[in-house]
Amino acid sequence: MQTPTLFALLLLLILVAYGTGFSRAIAAARSGGGVRSLASLPSYYGVHTALWCGLPALIILACWLIFDDAIIRALVMGGIADKPESIAGQNLLYAQIQNLTAGNLVGNATPQLQDAAAHLANLRESGRWMQTALILILSIGLGAYAFLRISPEMRAREKVEKVLRIILLACACAAIFTTVGILLSVLFESLRFFQSVPVTEFLFGLHWSPQMALRADQVGSSGAFGAVPLFTGTLLVSAIAMFVAVPVGLMSAIYLAEYAGKKVRSVAKPLLEILAGVPTVVYGFFAALTVAPFIRDLAQSMGLQASSESALAAGLVMGVMIIPFVSSLSDDVINAVPQSLRDGALGLGSTKSETVRKVVIPAALPGIVGGVLLAVSRAIGETMIVVMAAGLAANLTANPLESVTTVTVQIVTLLVGDQEFDSPKTLAAFALGLMLFISTLILNFIALHVVKKYREQYD
Amino acid sequence: MTSMTLNAGAAVPAQDKPNSATDLSNKPATESTSVKTQEDIAETVGSPFCDEAKLRMRNVNVFYGESQAIHDVSLDIGRNQVVAMIGPSGCGKSTFLRCLNRMNDTIEGCRVEGDLTLDGEAIYGPKVDVVPLRARVGMVFQKPNPFPKSIYDNVAYGPKIHGIASRRAELDEIVENSLRRAGLWNEVKDRLDKPGTGLSGGQQQRLCIARAIAVSPEVILMDEPCSALDPIATARIEELIHELRENYTIAIVTHSMQQAARVSQRTAYFHLGKLVEVNDTETVFTNPEHDLTEAYITGRFG
Ligand SMILES: Nc1ncnc2c1ncn2[C@@H]1O[C@H](COP(=O)(O)OP(=O)(O)OP(=O)(O)O)[C@@H](O)[C@H]1O
Ligand SMILES: [Mg+2]
């Protein structure tokens, strides 16, 4: 049986298990004096039976699907007497065998190859049979076991809840393990990078030009991996962005939360949030084609040197992009300040603006700071706008009219090229990623901590 | 307004189901049992007016959106007088109190009708600036609401925004004085820089009282200031009210009859958004004119 069919059958079995478990519990209740005499509600008996019927079978099925190919391949390759040494050669051979099995004949097959192909087809066929048999036996057998165990004394609810808790835990772990996995992979690649480039050079070097000679005889730089210009570039662009986003976002939040009437609010808030839905590539477009030339022309008309791609253009547009982020978070926080505080201030004869400035904002400040820090980590991680509007030159500068580049942009350009995957150039991307990961992690940690502290104040 | 003729004799059972009050009002007056309770509930019995009125309210109606919370209330609060407002929960005491310094302005959909004056000036006049008005008519709220600032800054907030004290020493004095009068000084004098929100509920309420008297308002509105206080702190606040009476006018809402009897000269009894009876405190508690008042103070309901 094909796997999808098997899966559908399994789902059907689970439904049946639920139904039979449920009705058996009802029957047990009827003979024993009503639903009250059961240890749990009848539906829990149904779920319990369904879980026994479906869960182990599903897990086995999943494992099977994961390891199926690898095992079959090992068996097939093990049966071949003189296979090539290199992994690439083995891959090629196995691909040939697979093609042969599928009927796409490529050239003349040797008898040895044909044997192997027959072996493969054989294994696949019997594997499928084994799969079907195993899953069905498992599911029906365990389902029947659970079904037979139904009695008024069985505490089905507790068992079901225990299983549910494990499932929830597994889902929670999935997110954590993914993070840890990403971190580890980045970490190991970074370590490899640091074997060819010293950490100190990476962290404190002032020069970034990751061009390695492709061939030994090529004239060219040997590459410089000082990340400082990238981090200053990131800082510069993010700082400009925050310079735009924080005041504008905060003030629009204050307006929305404190001054705007219901009507204005119901229009303005969704409008502002539409800004958040615009893809960053569109912003980048806007920055590169409209804002950057405008800034260049403006600067030149004032007699300043400006390149056509500038940190200022990217920063400004990125700031606009982050405004809804800041304003929406701050708006929530300001709204969460209890009305009684405003009443208290107004009752003492404060004006509206005094109330906002001296009571509401200080009360909301920790939450606002948390929101701003989250916005900063967004600014740091933003790539598209910078790629399009700030350029690629790793200038070590604080002049916003020059073009700069950021960590994220460099990661992209490093990995886009066709370098070998273990050259320092490519590995440098991982080191940069690691640095980025660490710094945003720290920022997020601080932000969440601040926000949490704020929550405690009013709970 | 309020042409409703509610038979007070029938209104006592109506307590249990207030919504049926209008039905009962349709009963012919001849069915009533007592002569004294022929009175329309909308027509306040006793003496709601006084000569030297600091606050004068005439025919006040308050609406929350469609529903009316205060029905045609007229009342004077005399200079240097303490007026207690009592009545069952939800009868509109807080609502009425909040009219006096226009705190109802902050509630969306709340509408106040009628003539309210402070020293003869209209409170709801078109040219009135609510900011100085609220500085003159201070308020202590039903729930303690200290600012998330230090204890010192909580009390100093009012004097600072009104520019009452310019030098630090003056401010220190006002803060200490206010905290002493609210009976909180000894408990907090060593931790003035700690957040006010870290105090206990009763301490927070006394902090709010200190905060309100720090701006020396002419009128102080207190909405159940002692509901979270222990007997000792309550006694301290009552003492404070006695002190304040020398210079200030006070309106206090309370659920404690004893407290009303102890601190006030006049007592107003509210019922379902109407002012039923206003009299000298002694009269109200010893010889109430209205059946509803009597029923309430003797604990038959409410
Ligand atoms: N913000 C509001 N919006 C709508 N209705 C309100 C609002 N505040 C109060 N009310 C209604 O107005 C009526 C009077 O409420 P108010 O708070 O003045 O009662 P109270 O006498 O102070 O009661 P308590 O002794 O419980 O504090 C109640 O029926 C209440 O439901
Ligand atoms: Mg109240």
CSV table of C-alpha atoms in Angstrom, one decimal, chain B residues 88-301:
chain,number,residue,atom,x,y,z
B,88,PRO,CA,-26.5,51.5,48.5
B,89,SER,CA,-23.8,50.4,46.1
B,90,GLY,CA,-24.4,51.7,42.5
B,91,CYS,CA,-26.8,54.5,43.6
B,92,GLY,CA,-24.6,57.1,41.9
B,93,LYS,CA,-22.5,58.5,44.8
B,94,SER,CA,-19.2,58.3,42.9
B,95,THR,CA,-20.9,59.6,39.8
B,96,PHE,CA,-22.2,62.6,41.6
B,97,LEU,CA,-19.0,63.3,43.4
B,98,ARG,CA,-17.1,63.2,40.1
B,99,CYS,CA,-19.4,65.9,38.7
B,100,LEU,CA,-18.0,68.4,41.2
B,101,ASN,CA,-14.6,68.5,39.7
B,102,ARG,CA,-15.6,67.5,36.2
B,103,MET,CA,-13.8,64.1,36.4
B,104,ASN,CA,-16.7,62.8,34.4
B,105,ASP,CA,-15.3,64.6,31.4
B,106,THR,CA,-12.8,61.8,31.1
B,107,ILE,CA,-15.5,59.1,30.7
B,108,GLU,CA,-16.6,58.8,27.1
B,109,GLY,CA,-20.3,59.1,26.7
B,110,CYS,CA,-20.9,60.7,30.1
B,111,ARG,CA,-23.1,63.8,30.0
B,112,VAL,CA,-23.8,66.1,32.8
B,113,GLU,CA,-26.8,68.5,32.8
B,114,GLY,CA,-27.9,71.0,35.4
B,115,ASP,CA,-26.4,74.0,37.1
B,116,LEU,CA,-23.3,73.5,39.3
B,117,THR,CA,-21.4,76.4,40.8
B,118,LEU,CA,-18.3,76.7,42.9
B,119,ASP,CA,-18.3,80.1,44.7
B,120,GLY,CA,-21.0,81.2,42.4
B,121,GLU,CA,-19.0,80.4,39.2
B,122,ALA,CA,-20.4,77.8,36.9
B,123,ILE,CA,-18.4,74.6,37.0
B,124,TYR,CA,-19.6,73.5,33.5
B,125,GLY,CA,-19.5,77.0,32.0
B,126,PRO,CA,-18.1,77.2,28.5
B,127,LYS,CA,-15.2,79.3,29.5
B,128,VAL,CA,-14.2,77.3,32.5
B,129,ASP,CA,-10.7,75.8,32.5
B,130,VAL,CA,-10.9,72.4,34.2
B,131,VAL,CA,-7.2,72.5,35.2
B,132,PRO,CA,-7.4,75.2,37.8
B,133,LEU,CA,-10.9,74.0,38.8
B,134,ARG,CA,-9.4,70.6,39.6
B,135,ALA,CA,-6.6,72.2,41.5
B,136,ARG,CA,-9.3,73.9,43.7
B,137,VAL,CA,-11.5,70.8,44.0
B,138,GLY,CA,-9.2,67.9,44.8
B,139,MET,CA,-10.2,64.3,44.9
B,140,VAL,CA,-9.3,61.1,46.6
B,141,PHE,CA,-10.5,58.1,44.6
B,142,GLN,CA,-12.3,55.0,45.7
B,143,LYS,CA,-9.4,52.8,44.6
B,144,PRO,CA,-5.9,53.9,45.6
B,145,ASN,CA,-4.0,55.0,42.5
B,146,PRO,CA,-0.4,56.1,43.4
B,147,PHE,CA,1.8,57.0,40.5
B,148,PRO,CA,4.6,54.6,39.7
B,149,LYS,CA,7.0,57.1,41.2
B,150,SER,CA,8.8,57.4,44.5
B,151,ILE,CA,6.7,58.2,47.6
B,152,TYR,CA,8.2,61.6,47.7
B,153,ASP,CA,7.5,62.3,44.0
B,154,ASN,CA,3.9,61.2,44.4
B,155,VAL,CA,3.3,63.8,47.1
B,156,ALA,CA,5.4,66.4,45.4
B,157,TYR,CA,3.7,66.0,42.0
B,158,GLY,CA,0.9,68.4,42.6
B,159,PRO,CA,3.0,71.2,44.2
B,160,LYS,CA,5.5,70.8,41.4
B,161,ILE,CA,3.0,71.2,38.5
B,162,HIS,CA,1.3,74.1,40.1
B,163,GLY,CA,4.5,75.8,41.0
B,164,ILE,CA,3.5,76.0,44.6
B,165,ALA,CA,7.0,75.3,45.9
B,166,SER,CA,10.0,76.5,44.0
B,167,ARG,CA,12.8,75.5,46.4
B,168,ARG,CA,13.6,72.0,47.4
B,169,ALA,CA,13.3,72.9,51.1
B,170,GLU,CA,9.8,74.2,50.7
B,171,LEU,CA,8.9,71.1,48.8
B,172,ASP,CA,10.4,68.9,51.5
B,173,GLU,CA,8.3,70.7,54.0
B,174,ILE,CA,5.1,70.3,52.0
B,175,VAL,CA,5.8,66.6,51.5
B,176,GLU,CA,6.5,66.0,55.1
B,177,ASN,CA,3.5,68.0,56.3
B,178,SER,CA,1.1,66.3,53.9
B,179,LEU,CA,2.4,62.8,54.8
B,180,ARG,CA,2.1,63.6,58.6
B,181,ARG,CA,-1.4,64.8,58.2
B,182,ALA,CA,-2.4,61.7,56.3
B,183,GLY,CA,-0.8,59.7,59.1
B,184,LEU,CA,1.7,58.0,56.9
B,185,TRP,CA,4.9,59.9,57.8
B,186,ASN,CA,6.2,57.6,60.4
B,187,GLU,CA,5.8,54.5,58.2
B,188,VAL,CA,7.5,56.0,55.2
B,189,LYS,CA,10.0,58.6,56.4
B,190,ASP,CA,12.9,56.3,55.9
B,191,ARG,CA,11.9,55.2,52.4
B,192,LEU,CA,10.7,58.3,50.6
B,193,ASP,CA,12.6,57.3,47.5
B,194,LYS,CA,11.0,53.9,47.3
B,195,PRO,CA,8.1,53.5,44.8
B,196,GLY,CA,4.7,54.4,46.0
B,197,THR,CA,3.3,51.3,44.3
B,198,GLY,CA,5.3,49.2,46.8
B,199,LEU,CA,3.2,50.2,49.8
B,200,SER,CA,0.3,48.2,51.2
B,201,GLY,CA,-3.2,49.0,50.0
B,202,GLY,CA,-4.1,51.1,53.1
B,203,GLN,CA,-0.7,52.9,52.9
B,204,GLN,CA,-1.3,53.7,49.2
B,205,GLN,CA,-4.7,55.2,50.1
B,206,ARG,CA,-3.1,57.4,52.7
B,207,LEU,CA,-0.5,58.3,50.2
B,208,CYS,CA,-3.2,59.4,47.8
B,209,ILE,CA,-4.8,61.5,50.5
B,210,ALA,CA,-1.4,63.1,51.2
B,211,ARG,CA,-1.0,63.7,47.5
B,212,ALA,CA,-4.4,65.4,47.3
B,213,ILE,CA,-3.9,67.7,50.3
B,214,ALA,CA,-0.4,68.7,49.2
B,215,VAL,CA,-1.9,71.0,46.6
B,216,SER,CA,-4.1,72.6,49.3
B,217,PRO,CA,-7.4,72.5,47.4
B,218,GLU,CA,-10.4,74.5,48.7
B,219,VAL,CA,-12.7,71.5,48.4
B,220,ILE,CA,-11.8,67.9,48.9
B,221,LEU,CA,-13.9,65.1,47.4
B,222,MET,CA,-13.3,61.8,49.1
B,223,ASP,CA,-14.7,58.6,47.6
B,224,GLU,CA,-14.7,56.0,50.3
B,225,PRO,CA,-11.2,57.0,51.5
B,226,CYS,CA,-11.2,54.5,54.3
B,227,SER,CA,-12.5,51.4,52.7
B,228,ALA,CA,-9.1,49.8,52.6
B,229,LEU,CA,-7.9,51.1,56.0
B,230,ASP,CA,-7.6,49.6,59.4
B,231,PRO,CA,-9.3,51.2,62.4
B,232,ILE,CA,-6.2,53.1,63.4
B,233,ALA,CA,-5.6,54.6,60.0
B,234,THR,CA,-9.3,55.3,59.7
B,235,ALA,CA,-9.2,57.2,63.0
B,236,ARG,CA,-6.2,59.1,61.7
B,237,ILE,CA,-8.1,60.1,58.5
B,238,GLU,CA,-11.2,61.1,60.4
B,239,GLU,CA,-9.0,63.2,62.6
B,240,LEU,CA,-7.6,64.7,59.5
B,241,ILE,CA,-11.0,65.5,58.2
B,242,HIS,CA,-11.8,67.3,61.4
B,243,GLU,CA,-8.6,69.3,61.0
B,244,LEU,CA,-9.2,70.1,57.4
B,245,ARG,CA,-12.7,71.3,58.1
B,246,GLU,CA,-11.3,74.5,59.6
B,247,ASN,CA,-10.2,75.6,56.2
B,248,TYR,CA,-11.6,73.3,53.6
B,249,THR,CA,-15.0,72.1,52.3
B,250,ILE,CA,-15.3,68.3,52.2
B,251,ALA,CA,-17.6,65.9,50.5
B,252,ILE,CA,-17.1,62.3,51.6
B,253,VAL,CA,-18.7,59.1,50.3
B,254,THR,CA,-18.7,56.4,52.8
B,255,HIS,CA,-20.4,53.0,53.4
B,256,SER,CA,-19.8,53.3,57.1
B,257,MET,CA,-22.7,55.0,59.0
B,258,GLN,CA,-20.6,55.4,62.0
B,259,GLN,CA,-18.0,57.2,60.0
B,260,ALA,CA,-20.6,59.5,58.4
B,261,ALA,CA,-22.0,60.2,61.9
B,262,ARG,CA,-18.6,60.9,63.3
B,263,VAL,CA,-17.1,63.2,60.6
B,264,SER,CA,-20.0,65.0,58.9
B,265,GLN,CA,-22.3,67.9,59.7
B,266,ARG,CA,-24.8,67.0,57.0
B,267,THR,CA,-25.6,63.7,55.4
B,268,ALA,CA,-27.1,63.1,52.0
B,269,TYR,CA,-28.8,59.8,51.3
B,270,PHE,CA,-28.8,58.6,47.6
B,271,HIS,CA,-31.0,55.9,46.3
B,272,LEU,CA,-31.1,54.6,42.7
B,273,GLY,CA,-29.6,57.8,41.3
B,274,LYS,CA,-31.9,60.1,43.3
B,275,LEU,CA,-31.2,62.2,46.3
B,276,VAL,CA,-33.7,61.0,48.8
B,277,GLU,CA,-32.9,63.0,51.9
B,278,VAL,CA,-30.5,65.6,53.1
B,279,ASN,CA,-30.4,66.7,56.7
B,280,ASP,CA,-28.2,67.4,59.6
B,281,THR,CA,-26.3,64.3,60.3
B,282,GLU,CA,-27.8,63.9,63.7
B,283,THR,CA,-31.3,64.1,62.3
B,284,VAL,CA,-30.6,61.6,59.6
B,285,PHE,CA,-29.2,59.0,62.0
B,286,THR,CA,-31.7,59.6,64.9
B,287,ASN,CA,-34.8,60.7,63.2
B,288,PRO,CA,-34.8,60.2,59.4
B,289,GLU,CA,-37.6,61.8,57.6
B,290,HIS,CA,-37.8,59.4,54.7
B,291,ASP,CA,-38.7,55.7,55.0
B,292,LEU,CA,-36.0,54.7,52.6
B,293,THR,CA,-33.3,56.5,54.7
B,294,GLU,CA,-34.6,54.8,57.8
B,295,ALA,CA,-34.6,51.5,56.1
B,296,TYR,CA,-31.0,52.0,54.9
B,297,ILE,CA,-29.5,53.2,58.2
B,298,THR,CA,-31.2,50.6,60.2
B,299,GLY,CA,-29.8,48.0,58.0
B,300,ARG,CA,-33.0,46.7,56.5
B,301,PHE,CA,-31.3,46.8,53.1
